[in-house]
Amino acid sequence: METSSAGVSRMRWVPPALLALIAAAAAVEAARLGLGEAGRPGPGFFPFWLAGTLAVAAAALSWRSRGEQAAVSLDGVGSSHSRQALWAFLGLAAYCAALVPLGFLLATFFFFSAETIIIEMKSWRTAMQTSAIATLAAFGLFQLLNVQLPSGYWMR
Amino acid sequence: MDILNNLAQGLTHGFSVALAPGNLLACFAGVLVGTLVGVLPGIGTVGAMALLFPLSYSLSPAAALIMLAGIYYGAMYGGSTTSILMNIPGEAASVVTCLDGHAMALRGRAGAALGIAAFGSFIAGTAGVIGITLLAPPLAGFALRFGPPELFGLLLLGLAMVSSVSSGVGGAGRKSVMMILVGLLLATIGMDPLAGVPRFTLGSATLADGLDLSAVLMGLFGVAEVMIQLDRNERPEVITTSLRGLLPSRAEWKESAAPIARGSLLGFFAGTLPGVGTILPSFLSYGIEKRLSKHPEQFGHGAIAGVAGPESANNAATAGSMIPLLTLGVPPNAVMAILMGAFLVHGVQPGPLLVTEHPDIFWGVIASMYVGNAMLLLLNLPLIGLWVQLLRVPFARLAPVILLLCVAGVYSVTSNIWSVAVMLAFGAAGYLMKRWDYDAVPLVLAFVLGRMMEETFRQSLLLSRGSLSIFVTRPIAAVALLVAAAVVITPLLVKRNPIAGSA
């Protein structure tokens, strides 16, 4: 808890620095698109000024944030729970990757099983049982709402 | 007299739309989900609207907007429940309700606190809708005089106010301005609105139409919020309450009547201001009630006026915030920005022409708010026992379901797995933003308004043949820009001059 907060505090200059870099790249791309002229602003005009302003503002904030030890507003953030959140996110990413090839039913079943084990720390058996019920319930609900979902390569 | 006739005709037409079975069901679904979201701490109104946003694609425009509006004011009703029973605000606007609501619960008056919150919300919500009914049509008529420079000025003013009141810690104003710039920049992705040239698409067909609003919303408010909640991993204590004692005593009614009236008025007018939202009115109301009270020492220890005033104010503010959107086409907060997104998805442009071009939507939404407020009163009190049971469901069990809804929602809208990847990217970004204390609300608002801002700016320059003087020679635009500048500059001057700040 202490470590994570302190780590985040020490790195407060990072997000604005990243933003400044992205904005600078966007400004270059916007200039390439063409700024047009005063009476006829081109496609790059608006994003160029936005990105330029953002780059300057973010660079200034990053510079001011060096060594700043401000408190982080997230109460109760702990490293073990952060890992759990990260695993939950990776599980979601894997689910998204598997959704089209495996189809909604299979991918959702595996996703629910994995998330139940990761987040709720349940046994394999419990995870399988609850996931089967949850998957079928979700499938039924989406069918009812007429939501189009991928059926998977194996169904074609 | 003519105005009153038009109002009566409009409302009659509105009720015929709102009471149609499909729209009635949409309204019920909206207020039920809204209450549920308000009750369960975590996802929040914006998150809930983001989750149900894709569903609105398959509904008629009127039903979609009725449902989304229902979520908004339903969440305000539900937010007080967790504040009172758990000392955790289910909704940001209910933060202040924790102070006296939870204190009342600890003293065994949870029922009265919940009851007065529900009745106060109903009275204020209904008063707010009456306010919309009376003010929206004439304002829409006035707004017909607005051209591109005036609209640009108003949009800029809205964003300036959002930056000044956005939440955050330490340099929140600077961060908000940056988030607004990021949102505006993200809005430029896709085809250029005037020249038809692809911009920042990286050669991707998915990005050619711009970033999908549902993917952005679900990433920032769905996926990110789930990760944050898992981070926190809190399991708070729930105070149990019975249905008995939900009706406040005569003395409590007497003590709450004036705060409800004041909260309704304050909330409604404060809600119409861009950037104010529902949080500020509830805090203002609490401050006013404490100042006017004969027993200010009771505040923080279970004063019923400290529940009645703020809860009325935040519900009236939800109605008030509809006015800028319906009459000017300018969403004053993130929730209204999502509502505006729903309008645009259905090919309806909110603003001064809405009342004449789409009277069924304009009056249907307004009439549905009367119906919805009545539904909420009937729903809230009998279902408090159920909400208490729901509060005991661990978030870890809800998390996979919410994540699934995010994925299915985005995929159902776009039928494109890359849009889901965009949602994931925004989920990760939203999580990191939260960790580093960057508010996503200004970003979303700017993203929704970005395209309109660019169009009005460029149209203004085309009108003036390249002269920026058009923004200062047109009175409404000039005033809007002047106020926007004052809103941004004043806090900086106050910070630099502590003596002035303390005066």
XYZ file of C-alpha atoms in Angstrom:
659
model
C 0.000 0.000 0.000
C 2.675 2.438 1.047
C 4.921 1.323 -1.713
C 2.359 1.645 -4.428
C 1.230 5.056 -3.352
C 4.745 6.332 -3.042
C 5.620 4.822 -6.395
C 2.706 6.555 -8.051
C 3.577 9.815 -6.296
C 7.159 9.732 -7.503
C 6.008 9.159 -11.068
C 3.506 12.005 -11.287
C 5.538 13.626 -14.029
C 5.088 10.580 -16.307
C 1.457 11.000 -17.538
C 1.866 14.642 -18.628
C 5.218 13.797 -20.225
C 3.575 10.996 -22.217
C 0.716 13.305 -23.187
C 3.202 15.942 -24.324
C 4.944 13.417 -26.581
C 1.683 12.140 -28.090
C 0.419 15.693 -28.582
C 3.658 16.761 -30.264
C 3.350 13.833 -32.679
C -0.298 14.765 -33.324
C 0.719 18.383 -34.033
C 3.277 17.221 -36.615
C 0.662 14.982 -38.280
C -1.906 17.805 -38.221
C 0.569 20.166 -39.894
C 1.125 17.506 -42.579
C -2.650 17.379 -43.185
C -2.593 21.082 -44.064
C -3.518 24.095 -41.966
C -5.274 25.924 -44.797
C -5.538 29.686 -44.725
C -7.319 32.202 -42.484
C -10.568 32.271 -44.450
C -10.496 28.567 -45.229
C -9.060 26.524 -42.344
C -7.764 23.163 -43.544
C -8.296 19.701 -41.996
C -5.165 20.074 -39.876
C -5.929 23.546 -38.528
C -8.072 22.658 -35.503
C -6.120 19.564 -34.374
C -2.807 21.419 -34.879
C -3.703 24.164 -32.413
C -5.264 21.702 -30.001
C -2.264 19.382 -30.073
C 0.197 22.283 -29.878
C -1.554 23.755 -26.835
C -1.786 20.323 -25.215
C 1.901 19.595 -25.838
C 2.957 22.878 -24.205
C 0.524 22.523 -21.264
C 1.459 18.887 -20.630
C 5.196 19.588 -20.851
C 4.802 22.451 -18.375
C 2.818 20.268 -15.963
C 5.341 17.439 -16.277
C 8.187 19.860 -15.508
C 6.346 21.209 -12.461
C 5.543 17.698 -11.217
C 9.203 16.638 -10.919
C 9.746 15.281 -7.444
C 6.258 16.361 -6.367
C 5.089 14.140 -3.494
C 1.346 14.783 -3.653
C -1.011 12.283 -2.075
C -2.816 9.883 -4.363
C -6.571 10.064 -3.992
C -7.185 6.329 -4.159
C -7.844 5.133 -0.663
C -7.327 1.469 -0.033
C -5.276 0.738 -3.116
C -3.016 -2.186 -2.320
C -0.493 -3.951 -4.478
C -2.132 -7.399 -4.123
C -5.525 -6.031 -5.194
C -3.853 -4.103 -8.009
C -2.492 -7.418 -9.238
C -6.014 -8.853 -9.063
C -7.313 -5.927 -11.139
C -4.509 -6.458 -13.638
C -5.319 -10.168 -13.964
C -8.988 -9.339 -14.385
C -8.065 -6.957 -17.203
C -5.789 -9.510 -18.876
C -8.616 -12.048 -18.629
C -10.900 -9.555 -20.346
C -8.339 -8.938 -23.089
C -8.001 -12.695 -23.666
C -11.802 -12.955 -23.798
C -11.977 -10.240 -26.455
C -9.297 -12.011 -28.489
C -11.142 -15.349 -28.236
C -14.639 -13.984 -28.829
C -14.667 -14.158 -32.647
C -12.801 -17.458 -33.163
C -14.420 -19.340 -30.252
C -17.816 -17.664 -30.371
C -19.815 -16.077 -27.573
C -20.854 -19.229 -25.712
C -17.448 -20.888 -25.379
C -15.471 -17.687 -24.876
C -17.901 -16.409 -22.244
C -17.833 -19.709 -20.380
C -14.018 -19.642 -20.199
C -14.049 -15.932 -19.318
C -16.498 -16.384 -16.445
C -14.569 -19.406 -15.194
C -11.241 -17.557 -15.256
C -12.643 -14.387 -13.649
C -14.435 -16.396 -10.933
C -11.176 -18.139 -10.072
C -9.064 -14.949 -10.277
C -11.379 -12.450 -8.612
C -13.548 -14.561 -6.327
C -10.871 -17.207 -5.675
C -13.383 -20.043 -5.996
C -12.537 -23.667 -6.741
C -12.477 -24.998 -10.309
C -15.655 -26.993 -9.788
C -17.632 -24.050 -8.401
C -16.270 -21.787 -11.136
C -17.367 -24.225 -13.876
C -20.856 -24.627 -12.435
C -21.563 -20.926 -11.899
C -19.997 -20.024 -15.245
C -22.206 -22.470 -17.132
C -25.319 -20.955 -15.528
C -24.114 -17.368 -16.019
C -23.171 -17.988 -19.648
C -26.528 -19.491 -20.507
C -28.352 -16.710 -18.673
C -26.331 -14.051 -20.529
C -26.911 -15.821 -23.853
C -30.644 -15.982 -23.176
C -30.759 -12.297 -22.237
C -28.866 -11.221 -25.362
C -31.086 -13.402 -27.546
C -34.093 -11.728 -25.943
C -32.644 -8.283 -26.623
C -31.772 -9.331 -30.181
C -28.078 -8.562 -29.656
C -25.868 -9.887 -32.451
C -22.932 -11.873 -31.046
C -20.229 -13.951 -32.796
C -20.997 -17.678 -33.079
C -17.372 -18.789 -33.620
C -15.447 -20.423 -36.451
C -16.402 -23.911 -35.226
C -20.100 -23.198 -35.886
C -19.556 -22.273 -39.545
C -52.304 32.774 -22.886
C -50.951 31.429 -26.170
C -47.874 30.198 -24.344
C -49.992 28.322 -21.815
C -52.080 26.809 -24.615
C -48.949 25.652 -26.398
C -47.613 24.201 -23.157
C -50.847 22.339 -22.498
C -50.911 21.000 -26.056
C -47.264 20.018 -25.876
C -47.663 18.241 -22.559
C -50.785 16.427 -23.725
C -48.868 15.224 -26.770
C -45.927 14.343 -24.505
C -48.057 12.200 -22.225
C -49.529 10.377 -25.209
C -45.927 9.495 -26.169
C -44.706 8.728 -22.635
C -47.688 6.537 -21.785
C -47.354 4.380 -24.903
C -46.605 0.822 -23.664
C -43.111 0.617 -25.173
C -42.073 4.001 -23.804
C -43.619 3.256 -20.426
C -41.544 0.067 -20.278
C -38.420 2.007 -21.309
C -39.105 4.541 -18.564
C -39.595 1.769 -15.985
C -36.408 -0.003 -17.105
C -34.505 3.282 -16.933
C -35.611 4.276 -13.445
C -35.169 0.720 -12.148
C -31.630 0.419 -13.513
C -30.895 3.964 -12.372
C -32.013 3.188 -8.833
C -30.021 -0.045 -8.875
C -26.927 1.835 -10.028
C -27.475 4.534 -7.446
C -27.849 1.913 -4.736
C -24.780 -0.123 -5.674
C -21.630 1.877 -5.014
C -19.139 1.755 -7.839
C -20.398 2.069 -11.371
C -22.174 5.421 -11.140
C -24.650 7.126 -13.432
C -22.252 7.719 -16.316
C -21.102 4.099 -16.171
C -24.675 2.794 -16.156
C -25.652 4.997 -19.046
C -22.546 3.873 -20.887
C -23.498 0.239 -20.288
C -27.032 0.713 -21.569
C -26.052 3.131 -24.341
C -25.694 0.340 -26.955
C -29.143 -0.979 -26.063
C -30.596 2.416 -26.986
C -29.570 1.815 -30.625
C -32.232 -0.854 -30.968
C -35.005 1.289 -29.440
C -37.004 4.088 -31.019
C -35.466 7.547 -30.441
C -38.132 8.498 -27.887
C -37.856 5.211 -25.962
C -34.041 5.359 -25.952
C -33.958 8.894 -24.570
C -36.723 8.195 -22.059
C -34.779 5.191 -20.772
C -31.436 7.007 -20.522
C -33.011 10.025 -18.824
C -34.695 7.617 -16.402
C -31.318 6.164 -15.436
C -30.072 9.645 -14.608
C -32.762 10.731 -12.196
C -33.256 7.160 -10.940
C -29.622 7.078 -9.853
C -30.119 10.285 -7.885
C -32.959 8.578 -5.979
C -30.951 5.424 -5.314
C -27.739 7.199 -4.344
C -29.070 8.194 -0.959
C -29.675 4.572 0.114
C -26.003 3.614 0.440
C -25.144 6.999 1.930
C -27.671 6.430 4.709
C -27.193 2.706 5.308
C -23.460 2.293 4.666
C -21.924 5.752 4.861
C -20.771 5.220 1.261
C -22.290 7.422 -1.423
C -23.699 5.261 -4.212
C -23.602 8.422 -6.301
C -21.185 11.350 -6.080
C -24.145 13.693 -5.578
C -25.079 11.793 -2.410
C -21.738 12.366 -0.661
C -23.211 15.067 1.515
C -26.144 12.818 2.507
C -23.655 10.609 4.357
C -23.089 13.337 6.937
C -26.570 13.384 8.469
C -28.251 10.427 6.766
C -25.842 7.893 8.215
C -25.878 9.658 11.572
C -29.683 9.288 11.580
C -29.306 5.584 10.704
C -26.897 5.076 13.609
C -29.526 6.626 15.881
C -32.153 4.149 14.653
C -33.880 6.612 12.274
C -32.690 5.015 9.007
C -36.298 4.597 7.882
C -37.122 8.272 8.336
C -33.914 9.311 6.554
C -34.670 7.024 3.595
C -38.296 8.182 3.572
C -37.529 11.893 3.559
C -34.839 11.365 0.901
C -37.384 9.591 -1.320
C -40.216 12.099 -0.755
C -37.864 15.063 -1.078
C -36.465 13.622 -4.288
C -39.959 13.112 -5.676
C -41.123 16.635 -4.831
C -37.909 18.223 -6.152
C -37.835 16.041 -9.251
C -41.431 16.940 -10.082
C -40.787 20.646 -9.415
C -37.782 20.451 -11.698
C -39.822 18.923 -14.495
C -42.418 21.692 -14.086
C -39.497 24.108 -14.447
C -38.409 22.446 -17.690
C -41.979 22.532 -18.999
C -42.236 26.270 -18.395
C -38.725 27.385 -19.377
C -37.598 25.083 -22.170
C -39.946 26.192 -24.996
C -39.328 29.970 -24.662
C -35.581 29.369 -24.279
C -35.571 27.220 -27.391
C -37.297 30.069 -29.239
C -34.604 32.490 -28.085
C -31.838 30.077 -29.072
C -33.034 30.124 -32.689
C -31.070 33.393 -33.037
C -27.823 31.537 -32.441
C -25.410 31.106 -35.318
C -22.068 29.250 -35.426
C -20.112 31.933 -33.455
C -22.695 31.979 -30.644
C -22.756 28.187 -30.475
C -18.968 28.031 -30.416
C -18.916 30.568 -27.588
C -21.464 28.584 -25.599
C -19.626 25.313 -26.120
C -16.385 26.911 -24.993
C -18.146 28.358 -21.955
C -19.518 24.904 -21.062
C -16.066 23.351 -21.266
C -14.526 26.212 -19.277
C -17.043 25.714 -16.491
C -16.472 21.972 -16.490
C -12.734 22.551 -16.126
C -13.305 24.877 -13.192
C -15.549 22.561 -11.194
C -14.158 19.192 -12.238
C -13.168 16.873 -9.434
C -9.606 16.016 -8.698
C -6.853 16.653 -6.253
C -3.926 18.962 -6.651
C -3.853 21.020 -9.815
C -7.298 19.701 -10.775
C -7.966 22.751 -12.963
C -4.789 22.255 -15.011
C -5.467 18.553 -15.376
C -9.071 19.197 -16.407
C -7.950 21.608 -19.117
C -5.557 18.949 -20.370
C -8.292 16.322 -20.358
C -10.537 18.689 -22.316
C -7.792 19.180 -24.908
C -7.318 15.393 -25.117
C -11.072 14.909 -25.596
C -11.220 17.557 -28.327
C -8.202 16.003 -30.032
C -9.757 12.518 -29.887
C -12.877 13.968 -31.526
C -10.809 14.957 -34.573
C -10.008 11.298 -35.331
C -11.847 10.143 -38.462
C -13.034 11.970 -41.553
C -12.667 15.741 -41.584
C -16.244 17.123 -41.422
C -15.725 19.747 -44.142
C -12.941 18.475 -46.403
C -13.622 14.716 -46.129
C -9.937 13.921 -45.508
C -9.086 11.057 -43.100
C -7.281 12.307 -39.983
C -5.259 10.269 -37.460
C -6.841 7.015 -38.633
C -3.483 5.181 -38.948
C -4.940 3.577 -42.073
C -7.545 1.723 -39.992
C -11.079 1.297 -41.324
C -12.329 1.108 -37.710
C -11.088 4.646 -37.054
C -12.329 6.096 -40.357
C -15.702 6.954 -38.800
C -14.019 8.277 -35.678
C -13.826 6.666 -32.267
C -17.052 4.920 -31.333
C -18.689 6.741 -28.427
C -19.891 3.537 -26.765
C -16.350 2.092 -26.836
C -14.919 5.242 -25.269
C -17.638 5.408 -22.614
C -17.522 1.755 -21.651
C -13.757 1.772 -21.501
C -13.488 4.861 -19.325
C -16.504 4.256 -17.102
C -17.146 0.521 -17.271
C -13.852 -1.377 -17.529
C -11.800 1.243 -15.657
C -14.345 1.460 -12.847
C -14.401 -2.322 -12.369
C -10.612 -2.358 -12.076
C -10.662 0.500 -9.579
C -13.306 -1.254 -7.487
C -11.244 -4.458 -7.493
C -8.289 -2.343 -6.391
C -10.206 -0.971 -3.436
C -11.698 -4.310 -2.394
C -13.785 -2.742 0.371
C -16.483 -4.722 2.189
C -18.417 -2.174 4.169
C -20.940 -2.705 6.959
C -24.634 -2.395 6.041
C -27.098 -1.046 8.582
C -30.282 -3.083 8.327
C -33.614 -1.343 8.312
C -37.201 -2.489 8.264
C -40.068 -1.054 6.264
C -41.511 0.257 9.479
C -40.713 3.865 10.196
C -40.152 4.831 6.574
C -42.696 7.608 6.931
C -41.178 10.625 8.639
C -42.984 11.952 11.729
C -45.030 15.161 11.615
C -42.195 17.057 13.298
C -39.706 15.718 10.733
C -42.005 16.754 7.885
C -42.275 20.215 9.358
C -38.512 20.448 9.666
C -37.974 19.231 6.090
C -40.598 21.252 4.178
C -38.563 24.439 3.756
C -35.258 22.647 2.968
C -37.052 20.624 0.273
C -38.492 23.808 -1.272
C -35.159 25.657 -1.129
C -33.237 22.617 -2.384
C -35.640 22.255 -5.315
C -35.206 25.866 -6.416
C -31.461 25.985 -5.858
C -30.858 22.624 -7.517
C -32.943 23.420 -10.565
C -31.280 26.744 -11.374
C -27.776 25.550 -10.478
C -28.324 22.459 -12.644
C -28.926 24.601 -15.729
C -25.380 25.985 -15.525
C -22.780 24.172 -17.632
C -20.315 22.133 -15.625
C -22.197 22.331 -12.353
C -23.808 18.883 -12.438
C -25.553 17.516 -9.353
C -22.732 17.473 -6.806
C -22.328 21.208 -6.287
C -26.060 21.934 -5.718
C -26.251 19.280 -2.995
C -23.240 20.775 -1.190
C -24.596 24.306 -1.625
C -27.950 23.218 -0.248
C -26.303 21.603 2.778
C -24.340 24.775 3.472
C -27.441 26.959 3.162
C -29.523 24.705 5.412
C -26.817 24.661 8.062
C -26.563 28.451 7.927
C -30.327 28.944 8.137
C -30.893 26.325 10.829
C -31.788 27.297 14.397
C -29.684 24.320 15.495
C -26.604 24.232 13.244
C -24.797 22.182 15.900
C -27.096 19.241 15.007
C -25.722 19.097 11.458
C -23.398 16.137 11.098
C -25.179 14.398 13.979
C -28.443 13.465 12.262
C -30.256 16.673 11.265
C -33.062 15.699 8.891
C -32.748 19.025 7.047
C -29.231 17.905 6.109
C -30.805 15.009 4.194
C -33.928 16.720 2.829
C -32.182 19.780 1.317
C -29.279 18.124 -0.540
C -31.356 15.167 -1.762
C -33.943 17.595 -3.164
C -31.229 19.744 -4.705
C -29.522 16.921 -6.588
C -32.820 15.656 -8.011
C -33.939 19.116 -9.104
C -30.503 19.604 -10.681
C -31.004 16.549 -12.901
C -34.104 18.220 -14.336
C -32.357 21.590 -14.630
C -29.433 20.106 -16.525
C -31.822 18.950 -19.260
C -32.561 22.556 -20.213
C -29.245 23.471 -21.918
C -29.300 20.195 -23.830
C -32.911 20.385 -25.007
C -32.901 24.090 -25.848
C -29.335 24.889 -26.923
C -27.938 21.483 -27.825
C -25.175 21.999 -25.255
C -24.759 19.216 -22.680
C -23.816 20.734 -19.312
C -22.260 17.568 -17.875
C -21.032 14.090 -18.822
C -24.418 12.430 -18.331
C -26.049 14.928 -20.669
C -23.181 14.376 -23.099
C -24.141 10.693 -23.263
C -27.768 11.678 -23.725
C -26.670 13.968 -26.535
C -24.772 11.026 -28.025
C -28.023 9.048 -27.996
C -29.808 11.912 -29.755
C -27.130 12.041 -32.454
C -27.071 8.237 -32.881
C -30.760 8.433 -33.774
C -30.148 11.290 -36.201
C -31.787 13.865 -33.936
C -29.969 17.154 -33.295
C -30.852 18.485 -29.835
C -31.238 22.258 -29.674
C -33.636 25.063 -30.515
C -35.243 23.210 -33.432
C -35.954 20.075 -31.408
C -39.328 21.295 -30.149
C -40.584 22.000 -33.675
C -38.837 19.218 -35.625
C -39.263 16.412 -33.083
C -42.102 17.404 -30.735
C -42.733 13.745 -29.862
C -39.197 13.405 -28.490
C -39.065 16.826 -26.821
C -42.423 16.559 -25.067
C -42.226 12.779 -24.684
C -39.014 13.001 -22.658
C -40.404 15.806 -20.485
C -43.697 13.993 -19.839
C -41.830 10.754 -19.123
C -40.008 12.542 -16.309
C -43.311 13.190 -14.554
C -44.200 9.530 -14.993
C -40.721 8.389 -13.969
C -40.721 10.436 -10.782
C -44.021 8.854 -9.749
C -42.629 5.399 -10.580
C -39.569 6.077 -8.460
C -41.601 6.979 -5.427
C -43.590 3.763 -5.782
C -40.413 1.750 -6.411
C -38.120 3.181 -3.816
C -39.953 2.840 -0.568
C -41.272 -0.733 -0.898
C -38.022 -2.015 -2.404
C -35.639 -0.713 0.239
C -35.478 -4.176 1.785
C -34.417 -5.605 -1.567
C -31.773 -2.894 -2.057
C -30.337 -3.741 1.348
C -30.019 -7.398 0.284
C -28.336 -6.306 -2.950
C -25.764 -4.290 -1.064
C -24.524 -7.539 0.440
C -23.533 -8.968 -2.977
C -19.720 -8.739 -3.141
C -18.419 -6.620 -5.996
C -16.165 -9.467 -7.093
C -19.317 -11.348 -8.147
C -20.648 -8.396 -10.142
C -17.343 -7.566 -11.853
C -17.347 -10.299 -14.563
C -20.991 -9.523 -15.385
C -20.226 -5.807 -15.828
C -17.189 -6.598 -17.990
C -19.292 -8.950 -20.115
C -21.923 -6.229 -20.583
C -19.183 -3.835 -21.706
C -17.870 -6.233 -24.343
C -21.294 -7.367 -25.571
C -22.537 -3.776 -25.601
C -19.744 -2.439 -27.781
C -19.746 -5.470 -30.076
C -23.507 -5.320 -30.565
C -23.259 -1.702 -31.708
C -20.348 -2.020 -34.116
C -20.127 -5.770 -34.918
C -16.408 -5.051 -35.007
C -13.966 -6.667 -32.599
C -11.517 -3.772 -33.122
C -14.025 -1.441 -31.492
C -13.855 -3.749 -28.490
C -10.063 -3.358 -28.633
C -10.573 0.420 -28.577
C -12.744 -0.062 -25.480
C -9.974 -2.102 -23.841
C -7.440 0.627 -24.610
C -9.712 3.242 -23.042
C -10.305 0.909 -20.092
C -6.575 0.721 -19.406
C -6.204 4.470 -19.967
C -9.166 5.191 -17.680
C -7.702 3.031 -14.924
C -4.328 4.793 -15.126
C -6.066 8.177 -15.239
C -7.899 7.294 -12.034
C -4.673 6.132 -10.400
C -2.980 9.396 -11.327
C -6.024 11.441 -10.420
C -7.065 12.629 -13.876
C -10.814 13.077 -14.239
C -12.388 11.338 -17.250
C -15.525 13.515 -17.209
C -14.025 16.594 -18.949
C -12.477 14.292 -21.556
C -15.828 12.672 -22.392
C -17.656 15.979 -22.501
C -15.032 17.457 -24.815
C -15.063 14.326 -26.963
C -18.829 14.567 -27.476
C -18.707 18.310 -28.184
C -15.466 18.274 -30.170
C -16.870 17.757 -33.625
C -19.547 20.415 -33.133
C -16.952 22.824 -31.746
C -14.689 22.368 -34.735
C -17.567 22.744 -37.201
C -18.916 25.920 -35.580
C -15.410 27.398 -35.324
C -14.604 26.741 -38.957
C -18.051 27.873 -40.124
C -17.556 31.092 -38.163
C -14.226 31.704 -39.887
C -15.810 30.991 -43.271
C -18.585 33.491 -42.446
C -16.108 36.184 -41.418
C -13.650 35.337 -44.210
C -10.969 34.443 -41.730
C -11.435 37.221 -39.202
C -11.537 36.178 -35.539
C -13.352 39.440 -34.781
C -16.649 37.633 -35.473
C -16.389 36.171 -31.962
C -16.266 39.614 -30.326
C -18.565 41.598 -32.610
C -21.527 39.269 -32.041
C -22.863 40.108 -28.539
C -23.895 36.615 -27.361
C -20.647 35.055 -28.564
C -18.620 37.867 -26.995
C -20.357 37.525 -23.612
C -19.961 33.733 -23.653
C -16.244 34.012 -24.448
C -15.753 36.742 -21.835
C -17.409 34.624 -19.137
C -15.409 31.575 -20.258
C -12.184 33.580 -19.959
C -13.207 34.835 -16.523
C -14.034 31.296 -15.369
C -10.595 30.050 -16.417
C -8.519 33.081 -15.324
C -10.171 33.970 -11.977
C -8.984 30.875 -10.057
C -5.422 31.485 -11.296
C -5.496 35.094 -10.091
C -6.980 34.093 -6.727
C -4.258 31.444 -6.310
C -1.505 33.939 -7.133
C -2.952 36.505 -4.744
C -3.759 34.798 -1.450
C -4.877 38.064 0.104
C -7.545 38.477 -2.539
C -8.457 34.883 -2.159
C -9.074 35.177 1.512
C -11.040 38.348 1.293
